[in-house]
CSV table of C-alpha atoms in Angstrom, one decimal:
chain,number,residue,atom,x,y,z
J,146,UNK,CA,-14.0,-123.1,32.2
J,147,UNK,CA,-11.8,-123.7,35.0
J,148,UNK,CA,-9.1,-126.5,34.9
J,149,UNK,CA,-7.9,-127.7,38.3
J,150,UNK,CA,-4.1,-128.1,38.0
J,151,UNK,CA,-2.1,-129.8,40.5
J,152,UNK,CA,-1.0,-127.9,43.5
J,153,UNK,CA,2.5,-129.8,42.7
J,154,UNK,CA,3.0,-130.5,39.1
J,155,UNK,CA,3.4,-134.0,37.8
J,156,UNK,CA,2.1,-133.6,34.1
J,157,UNK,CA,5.5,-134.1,32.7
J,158,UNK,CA,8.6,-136.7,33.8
J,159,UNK,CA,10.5,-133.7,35.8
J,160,UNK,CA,7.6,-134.2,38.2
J,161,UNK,CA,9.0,-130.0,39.0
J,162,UNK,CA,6.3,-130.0,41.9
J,163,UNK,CA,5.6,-126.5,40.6
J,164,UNK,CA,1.8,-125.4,42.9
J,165,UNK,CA,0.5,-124.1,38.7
J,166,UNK,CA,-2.4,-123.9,40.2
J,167,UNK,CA,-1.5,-120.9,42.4
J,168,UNK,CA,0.1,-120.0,39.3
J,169,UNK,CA,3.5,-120.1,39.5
J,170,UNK,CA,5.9,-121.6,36.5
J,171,UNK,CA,6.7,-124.9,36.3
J,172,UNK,CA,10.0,-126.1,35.1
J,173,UNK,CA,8.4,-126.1,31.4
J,174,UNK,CA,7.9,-122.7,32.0
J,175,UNK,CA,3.7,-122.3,32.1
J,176,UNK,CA,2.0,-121.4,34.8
J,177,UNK,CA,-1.9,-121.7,35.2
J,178,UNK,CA,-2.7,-119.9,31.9
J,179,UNK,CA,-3.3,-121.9,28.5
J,180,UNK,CA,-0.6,-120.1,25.5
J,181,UNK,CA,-1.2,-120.5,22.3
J,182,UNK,CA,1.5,-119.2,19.5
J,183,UNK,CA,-0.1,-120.5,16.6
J,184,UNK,CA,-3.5,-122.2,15.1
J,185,UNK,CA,-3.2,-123.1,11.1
J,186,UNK,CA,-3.7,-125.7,8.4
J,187,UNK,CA,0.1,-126.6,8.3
J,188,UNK,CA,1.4,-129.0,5.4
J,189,UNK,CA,4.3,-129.9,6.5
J,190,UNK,CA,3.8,-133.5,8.4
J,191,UNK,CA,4.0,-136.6,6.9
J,192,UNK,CA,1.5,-137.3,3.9
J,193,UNK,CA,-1.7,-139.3,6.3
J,194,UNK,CA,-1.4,-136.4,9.1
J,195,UNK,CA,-1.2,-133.6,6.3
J,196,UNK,CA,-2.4,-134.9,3.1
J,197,UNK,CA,-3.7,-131.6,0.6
J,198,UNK,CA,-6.0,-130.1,2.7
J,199,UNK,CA,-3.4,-129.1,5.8
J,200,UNK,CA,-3.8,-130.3,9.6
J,201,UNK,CA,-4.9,-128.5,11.9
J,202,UNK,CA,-1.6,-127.7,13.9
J,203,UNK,CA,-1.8,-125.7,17.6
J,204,UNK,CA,1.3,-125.0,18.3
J,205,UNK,CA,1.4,-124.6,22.4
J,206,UNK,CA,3.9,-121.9,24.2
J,207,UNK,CA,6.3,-123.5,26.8
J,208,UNK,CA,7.9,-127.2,26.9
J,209,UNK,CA,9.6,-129.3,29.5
J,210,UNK,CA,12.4,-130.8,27.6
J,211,UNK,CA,13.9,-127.6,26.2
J,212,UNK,CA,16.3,-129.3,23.8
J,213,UNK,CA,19.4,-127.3,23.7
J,214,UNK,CA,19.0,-127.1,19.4
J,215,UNK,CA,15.2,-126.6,19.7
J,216,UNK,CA,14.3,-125.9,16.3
J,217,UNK,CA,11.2,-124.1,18.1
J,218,UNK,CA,13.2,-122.1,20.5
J,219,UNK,CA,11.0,-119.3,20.5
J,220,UNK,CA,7.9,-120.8,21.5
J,221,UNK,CA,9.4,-123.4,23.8
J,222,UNK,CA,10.8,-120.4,25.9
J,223,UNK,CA,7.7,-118.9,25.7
J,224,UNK,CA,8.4,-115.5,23.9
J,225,UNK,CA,5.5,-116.0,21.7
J,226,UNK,CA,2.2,-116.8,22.4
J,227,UNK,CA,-1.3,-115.2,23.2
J,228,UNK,CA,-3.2,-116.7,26.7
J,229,UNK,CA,-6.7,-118.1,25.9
J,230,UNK,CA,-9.8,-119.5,27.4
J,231,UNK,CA,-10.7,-123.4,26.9
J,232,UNK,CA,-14.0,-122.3,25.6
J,233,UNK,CA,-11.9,-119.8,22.7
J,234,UNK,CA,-9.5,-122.8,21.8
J,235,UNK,CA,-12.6,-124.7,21.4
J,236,UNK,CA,-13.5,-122.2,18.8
J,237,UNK,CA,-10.6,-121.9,17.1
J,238,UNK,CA,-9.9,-126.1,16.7
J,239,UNK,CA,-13.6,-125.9,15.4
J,240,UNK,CA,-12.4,-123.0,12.6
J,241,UNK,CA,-9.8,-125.3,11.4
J,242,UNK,CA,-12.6,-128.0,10.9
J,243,UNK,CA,-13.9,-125.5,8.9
J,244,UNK,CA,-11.2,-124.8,7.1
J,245,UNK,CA,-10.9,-128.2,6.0
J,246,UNK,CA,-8.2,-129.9,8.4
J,247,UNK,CA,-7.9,-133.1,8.3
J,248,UNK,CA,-7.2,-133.7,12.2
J,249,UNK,CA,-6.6,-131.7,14.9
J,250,UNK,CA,-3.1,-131.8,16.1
J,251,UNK,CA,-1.7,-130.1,19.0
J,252,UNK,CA,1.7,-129.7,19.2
J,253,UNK,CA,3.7,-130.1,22.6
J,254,UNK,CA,0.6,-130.5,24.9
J,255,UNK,CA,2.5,-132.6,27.6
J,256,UNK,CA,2.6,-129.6,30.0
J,257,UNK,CA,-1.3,-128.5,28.9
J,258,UNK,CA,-2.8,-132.0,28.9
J,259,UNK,CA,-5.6,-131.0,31.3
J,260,UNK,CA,-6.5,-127.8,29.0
J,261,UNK,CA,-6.3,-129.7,25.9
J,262,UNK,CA,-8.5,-132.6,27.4
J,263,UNK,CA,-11.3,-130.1,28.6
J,264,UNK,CA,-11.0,-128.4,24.7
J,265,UNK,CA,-11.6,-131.5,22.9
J,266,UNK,CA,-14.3,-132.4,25.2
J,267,UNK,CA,-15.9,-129.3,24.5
J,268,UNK,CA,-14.9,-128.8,21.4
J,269,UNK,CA,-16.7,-132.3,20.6
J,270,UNK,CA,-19.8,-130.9,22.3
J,271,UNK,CA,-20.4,-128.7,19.7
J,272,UNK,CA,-19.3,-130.6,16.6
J,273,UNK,CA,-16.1,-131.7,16.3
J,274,UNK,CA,-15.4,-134.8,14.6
J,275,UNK,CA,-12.1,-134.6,13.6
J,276,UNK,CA,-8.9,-137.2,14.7
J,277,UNK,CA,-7.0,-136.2,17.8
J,278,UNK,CA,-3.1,-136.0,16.7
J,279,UNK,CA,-1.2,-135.7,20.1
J,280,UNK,CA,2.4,-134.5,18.6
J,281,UNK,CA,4.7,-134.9,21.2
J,282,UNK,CA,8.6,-135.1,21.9
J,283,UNK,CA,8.1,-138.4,23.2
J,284,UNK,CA,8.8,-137.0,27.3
J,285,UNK,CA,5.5,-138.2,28.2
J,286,UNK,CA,4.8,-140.3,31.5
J,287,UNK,CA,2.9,-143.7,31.5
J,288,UNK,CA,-0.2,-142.0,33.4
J,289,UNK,CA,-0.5,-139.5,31.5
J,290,UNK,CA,-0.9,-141.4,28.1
J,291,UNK,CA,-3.2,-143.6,29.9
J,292,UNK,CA,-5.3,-140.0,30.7
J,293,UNK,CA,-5.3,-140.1,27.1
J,294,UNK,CA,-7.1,-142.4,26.3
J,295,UNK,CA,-10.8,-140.7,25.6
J,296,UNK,CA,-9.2,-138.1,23.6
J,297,UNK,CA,-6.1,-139.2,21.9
J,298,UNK,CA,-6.4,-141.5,18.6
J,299,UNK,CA,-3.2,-140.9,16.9
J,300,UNK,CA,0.0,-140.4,18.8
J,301,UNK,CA,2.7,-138.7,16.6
J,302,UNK,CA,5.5,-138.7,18.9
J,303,UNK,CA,9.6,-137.9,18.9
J,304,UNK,CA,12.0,-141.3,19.8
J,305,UNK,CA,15.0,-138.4,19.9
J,306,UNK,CA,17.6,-140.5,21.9
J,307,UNK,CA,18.3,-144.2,22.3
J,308,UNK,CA,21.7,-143.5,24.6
J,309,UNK,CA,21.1,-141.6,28.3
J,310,UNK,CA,24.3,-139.5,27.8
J,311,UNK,CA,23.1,-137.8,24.4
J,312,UNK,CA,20.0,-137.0,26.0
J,313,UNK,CA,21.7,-135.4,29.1
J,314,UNK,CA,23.9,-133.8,26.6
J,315,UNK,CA,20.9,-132.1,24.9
J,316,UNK,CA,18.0,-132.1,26.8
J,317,UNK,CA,19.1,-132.3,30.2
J,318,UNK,CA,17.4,-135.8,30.7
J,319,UNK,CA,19.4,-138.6,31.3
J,320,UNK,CA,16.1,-141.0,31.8
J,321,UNK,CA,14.8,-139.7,28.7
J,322,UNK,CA,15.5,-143.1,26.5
J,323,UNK,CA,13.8,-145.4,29.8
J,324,UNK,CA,10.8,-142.9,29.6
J,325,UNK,CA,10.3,-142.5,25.8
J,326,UNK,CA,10.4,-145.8,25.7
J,327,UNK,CA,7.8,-147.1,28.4
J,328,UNK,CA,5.3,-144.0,27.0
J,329,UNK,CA,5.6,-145.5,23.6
J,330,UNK,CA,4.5,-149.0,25.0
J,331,UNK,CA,1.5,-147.3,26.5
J,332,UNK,CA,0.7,-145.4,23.2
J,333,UNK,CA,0.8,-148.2,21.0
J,334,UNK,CA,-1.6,-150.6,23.8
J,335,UNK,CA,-4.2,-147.4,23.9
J,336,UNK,CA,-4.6,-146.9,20.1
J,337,UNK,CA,-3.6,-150.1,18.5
J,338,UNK,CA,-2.3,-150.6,14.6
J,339,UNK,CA,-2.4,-147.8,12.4
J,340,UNK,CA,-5.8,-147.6,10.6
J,341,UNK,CA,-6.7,-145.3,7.5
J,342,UNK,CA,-9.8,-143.6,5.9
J,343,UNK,CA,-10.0,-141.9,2.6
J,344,UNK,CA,-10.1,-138.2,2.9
J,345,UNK,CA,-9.3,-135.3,1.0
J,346,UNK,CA,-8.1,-137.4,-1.9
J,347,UNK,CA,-5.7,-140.1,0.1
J,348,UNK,CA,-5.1,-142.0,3.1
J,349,UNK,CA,-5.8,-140.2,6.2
J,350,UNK,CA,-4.6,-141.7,9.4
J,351,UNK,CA,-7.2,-141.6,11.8
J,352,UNK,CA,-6.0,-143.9,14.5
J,353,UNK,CA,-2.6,-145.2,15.1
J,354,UNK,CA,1.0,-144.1,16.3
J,355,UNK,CA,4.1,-142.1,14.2
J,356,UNK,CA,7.1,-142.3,15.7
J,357,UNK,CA,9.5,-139.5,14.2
J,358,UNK,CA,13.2,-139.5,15.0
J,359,UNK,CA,14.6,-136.5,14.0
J,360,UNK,CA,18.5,-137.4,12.7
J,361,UNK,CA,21.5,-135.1,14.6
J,362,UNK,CA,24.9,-134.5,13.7
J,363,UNK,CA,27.7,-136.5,14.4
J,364,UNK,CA,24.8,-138.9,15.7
J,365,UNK,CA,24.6,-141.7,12.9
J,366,UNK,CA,24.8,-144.9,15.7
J,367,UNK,CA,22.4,-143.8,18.3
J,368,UNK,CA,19.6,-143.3,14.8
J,369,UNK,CA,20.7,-146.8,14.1
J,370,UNK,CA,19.8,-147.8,17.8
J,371,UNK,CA,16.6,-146.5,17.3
J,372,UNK,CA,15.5,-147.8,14.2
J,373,UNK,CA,16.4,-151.6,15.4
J,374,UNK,CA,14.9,-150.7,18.6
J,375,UNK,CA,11.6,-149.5,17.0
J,376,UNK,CA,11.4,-151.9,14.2
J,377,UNK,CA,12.3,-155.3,16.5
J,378,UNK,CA,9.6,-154.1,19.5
J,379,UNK,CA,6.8,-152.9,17.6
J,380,UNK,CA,6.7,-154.1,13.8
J,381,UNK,CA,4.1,-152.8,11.6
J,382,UNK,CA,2.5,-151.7,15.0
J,383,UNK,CA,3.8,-148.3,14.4
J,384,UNK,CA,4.6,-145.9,11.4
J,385,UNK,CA,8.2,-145.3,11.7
J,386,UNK,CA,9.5,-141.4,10.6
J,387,UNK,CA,13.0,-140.5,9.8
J,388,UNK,CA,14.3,-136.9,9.2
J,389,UNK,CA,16.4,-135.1,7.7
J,390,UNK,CA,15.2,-131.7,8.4
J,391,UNK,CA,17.7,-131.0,11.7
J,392,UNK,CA,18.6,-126.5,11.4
J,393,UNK,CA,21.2,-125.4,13.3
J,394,UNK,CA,18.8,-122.7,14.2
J,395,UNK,CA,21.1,-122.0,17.5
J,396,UNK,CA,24.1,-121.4,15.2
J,397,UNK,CA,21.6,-118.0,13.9
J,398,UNK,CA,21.0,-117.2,17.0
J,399,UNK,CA,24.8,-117.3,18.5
J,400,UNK,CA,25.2,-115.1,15.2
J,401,UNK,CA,22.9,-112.9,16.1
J,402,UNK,CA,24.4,-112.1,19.8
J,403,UNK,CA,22.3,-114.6,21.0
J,404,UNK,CA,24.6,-115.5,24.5
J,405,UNK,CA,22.5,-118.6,25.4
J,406,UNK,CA,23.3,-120.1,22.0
J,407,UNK,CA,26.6,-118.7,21.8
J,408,UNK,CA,27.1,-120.7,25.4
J,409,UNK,CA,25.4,-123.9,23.9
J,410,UNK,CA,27.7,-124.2,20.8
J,411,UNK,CA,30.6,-123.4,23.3
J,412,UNK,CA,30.0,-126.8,24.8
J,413,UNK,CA,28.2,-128.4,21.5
J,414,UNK,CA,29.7,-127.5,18.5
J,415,UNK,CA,28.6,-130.2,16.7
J,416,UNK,CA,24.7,-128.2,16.8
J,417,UNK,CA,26.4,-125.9,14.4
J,418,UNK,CA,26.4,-128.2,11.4
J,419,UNK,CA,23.6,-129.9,8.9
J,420,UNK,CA,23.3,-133.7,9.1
J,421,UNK,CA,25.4,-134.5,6.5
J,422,UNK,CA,23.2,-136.3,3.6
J,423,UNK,CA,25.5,-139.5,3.5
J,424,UNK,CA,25.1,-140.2,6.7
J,425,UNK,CA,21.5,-139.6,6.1
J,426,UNK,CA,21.6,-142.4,3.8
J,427,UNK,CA,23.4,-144.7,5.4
J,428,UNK,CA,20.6,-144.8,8.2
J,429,UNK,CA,17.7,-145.4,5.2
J,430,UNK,CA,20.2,-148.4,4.4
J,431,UNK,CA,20.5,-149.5,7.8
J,432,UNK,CA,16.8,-149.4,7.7
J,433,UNK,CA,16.4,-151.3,4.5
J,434,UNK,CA,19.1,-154.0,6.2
J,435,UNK,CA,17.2,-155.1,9.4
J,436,UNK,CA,14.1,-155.4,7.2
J,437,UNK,CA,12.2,-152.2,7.6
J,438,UNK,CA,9.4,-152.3,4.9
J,439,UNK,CA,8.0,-149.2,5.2
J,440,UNK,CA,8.8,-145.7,6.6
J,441,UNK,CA,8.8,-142.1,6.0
J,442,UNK,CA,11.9,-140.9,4.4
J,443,UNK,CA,12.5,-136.7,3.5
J,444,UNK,CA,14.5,-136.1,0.3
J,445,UNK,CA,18.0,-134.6,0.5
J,446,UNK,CA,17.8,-130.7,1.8
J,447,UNK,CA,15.0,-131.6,3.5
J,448,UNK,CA,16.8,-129.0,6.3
J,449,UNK,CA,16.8,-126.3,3.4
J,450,UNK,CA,13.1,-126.0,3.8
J,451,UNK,CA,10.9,-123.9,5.4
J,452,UNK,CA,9.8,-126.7,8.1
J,453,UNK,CA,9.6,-123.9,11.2
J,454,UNK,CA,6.2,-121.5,10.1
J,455,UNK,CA,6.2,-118.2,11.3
J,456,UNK,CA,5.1,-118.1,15.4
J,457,UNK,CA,2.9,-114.6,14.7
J,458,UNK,CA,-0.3,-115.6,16.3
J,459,UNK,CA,-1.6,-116.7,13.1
J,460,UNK,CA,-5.2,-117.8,13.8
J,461,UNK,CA,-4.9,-117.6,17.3
């Protein structure tokens, strides 16, 4: 199936201009061809995504934030991944439904939304009835979530930065918090309050919007700004996340040799350490304060864990 991408790419907020369609790279680093790193039950997300049987996670190759502590690195600079067809990823989300997923759940499609749109289409065509998880860093524009809204019907999305100068500082996106925040609007419009089914045993979440923030070091006052900003805009509208699980994956990799990371922690030496679990707990309590009911919390080591599975084509 052939996917007409734009002769200057808009899919993401850089708005790069890339012609992908002619196939050359775009700022997130894909060019017309769909790469796939990984198709699996994964167990891993929070208890209505996951539940005992697994989701069915596809991890895409390539990303147009490129957080400078990615705990993904090697997929979001695309040095793992296989190219496939629409029709074969169809295939493939329909094997997980065989498997026993409960939801399909691709995971950064921001720079693949047209590919991801025709497979679910497809995919649907031949059987698919499983929930659409749309598992994104949050980098999304407003159109594009609106292009959403016949495929998507649960948004599990990042909030990573409430303060423009952290977000420049790590992701090279100053308009990040502006952006996050008007693409969350949008989300939470398109799929409305979180609604549940019974599957596999418990709760499945089969339409509704998570909204993860993933705590940093040295960071403990822009979390804060998050969690008031999330709980006083949007209630029990949305399923709030917070995690402990932060690796300072870069710090291996500037171990390793790794001069890119070695350059990073050179300016961000912060990336270096775990978030330590006090400070952890002092954002639960902050979220207990303001009168946040109900939220995802990780227990201590949370980080300790094997959170990052192994990119090695698995199903793909």
């Amino acid at each position: 199936m052939r996917i007409d991408l734009p002769v200057s790419c808009d899919l993401c907020p850089r708005t790069c201009g890339a012609n992908r369609a002619a196939g050359a790279r775009g700022v997130c680093g894909a060019d017309d061809t769909l790469v796939v790193a990984r198709a699996a039950l994964h167990f891993w997300e929070e208890p209505p995504i996951s539940g005992e049987r697994g989701s069915g996670t596809v991890f895409f190759s390539h990303c147009p934030l490129h957080c400078c502590y990615c705990q993904n690195a090697v997929i979001a600079a695309g040095e793992a991944g296989r190219v496939l067809t629409v029709e074969q990823l169809a295939d493939r989300c329909l094997e997980l439904q065989r498997q026993g997923a409960l939801n399909l759940n691709f995971v950064t499609p921001t720079h693949y939304a047209l590919h991801v749109r025709a497979v679910v289409a497809l995919a649907r065509e031949r059987g698919l009835t499983l929930p659409i998880v749309w598992n994104t860093s949050g980098y999304e524009t407003v159109q594009a979530i609106r292009e959403n809204a016949d495929t998507v019907d649960v948004y599990l999305t990042d909030f990573k930065y409430a303060d423009a100068a952290l977000a420049q500082r790590y992701s090279q996106a100053s308009d990040y918090p502006e952006v996050a925040l008007a693409a969350l609007d949008e989300m939470v419009v398109q799929v409305g309050k979180p609604v549940f089914d019974d599957a596999g045993g418990g709760p499945r979440l089969v339409r509704g919007v998570v909204v993860r923030h993933l705590m940093l070091p040295e960071a403990l006052e822009d979390s804060r700004r998050i969690v008031r900003l999330v709980h006083e805009r949007y209630g029990d509208h949305v399923l709030l996340s917070l995690m402990n699980q932060y690796t300072p994956v870069v710090a291996g990799a500037a171990a390793a040799g790794d001069e890119r990371a070695a350059a990073v922690l050179r300016r961000c030496p912060e990336l270096a350490e775990r978030v330590p679990d006090d400070d952890y707990e002092r954002l639960l309590d902050f979220a207990d304060s303001i009168g946040v009911e109900d939220y995802f919390w990780q227990e201590g080591g949370a980080a300790e864990e094997s959170f990052i599975p192994p990119f090695d084509l698995t199903g793909v």
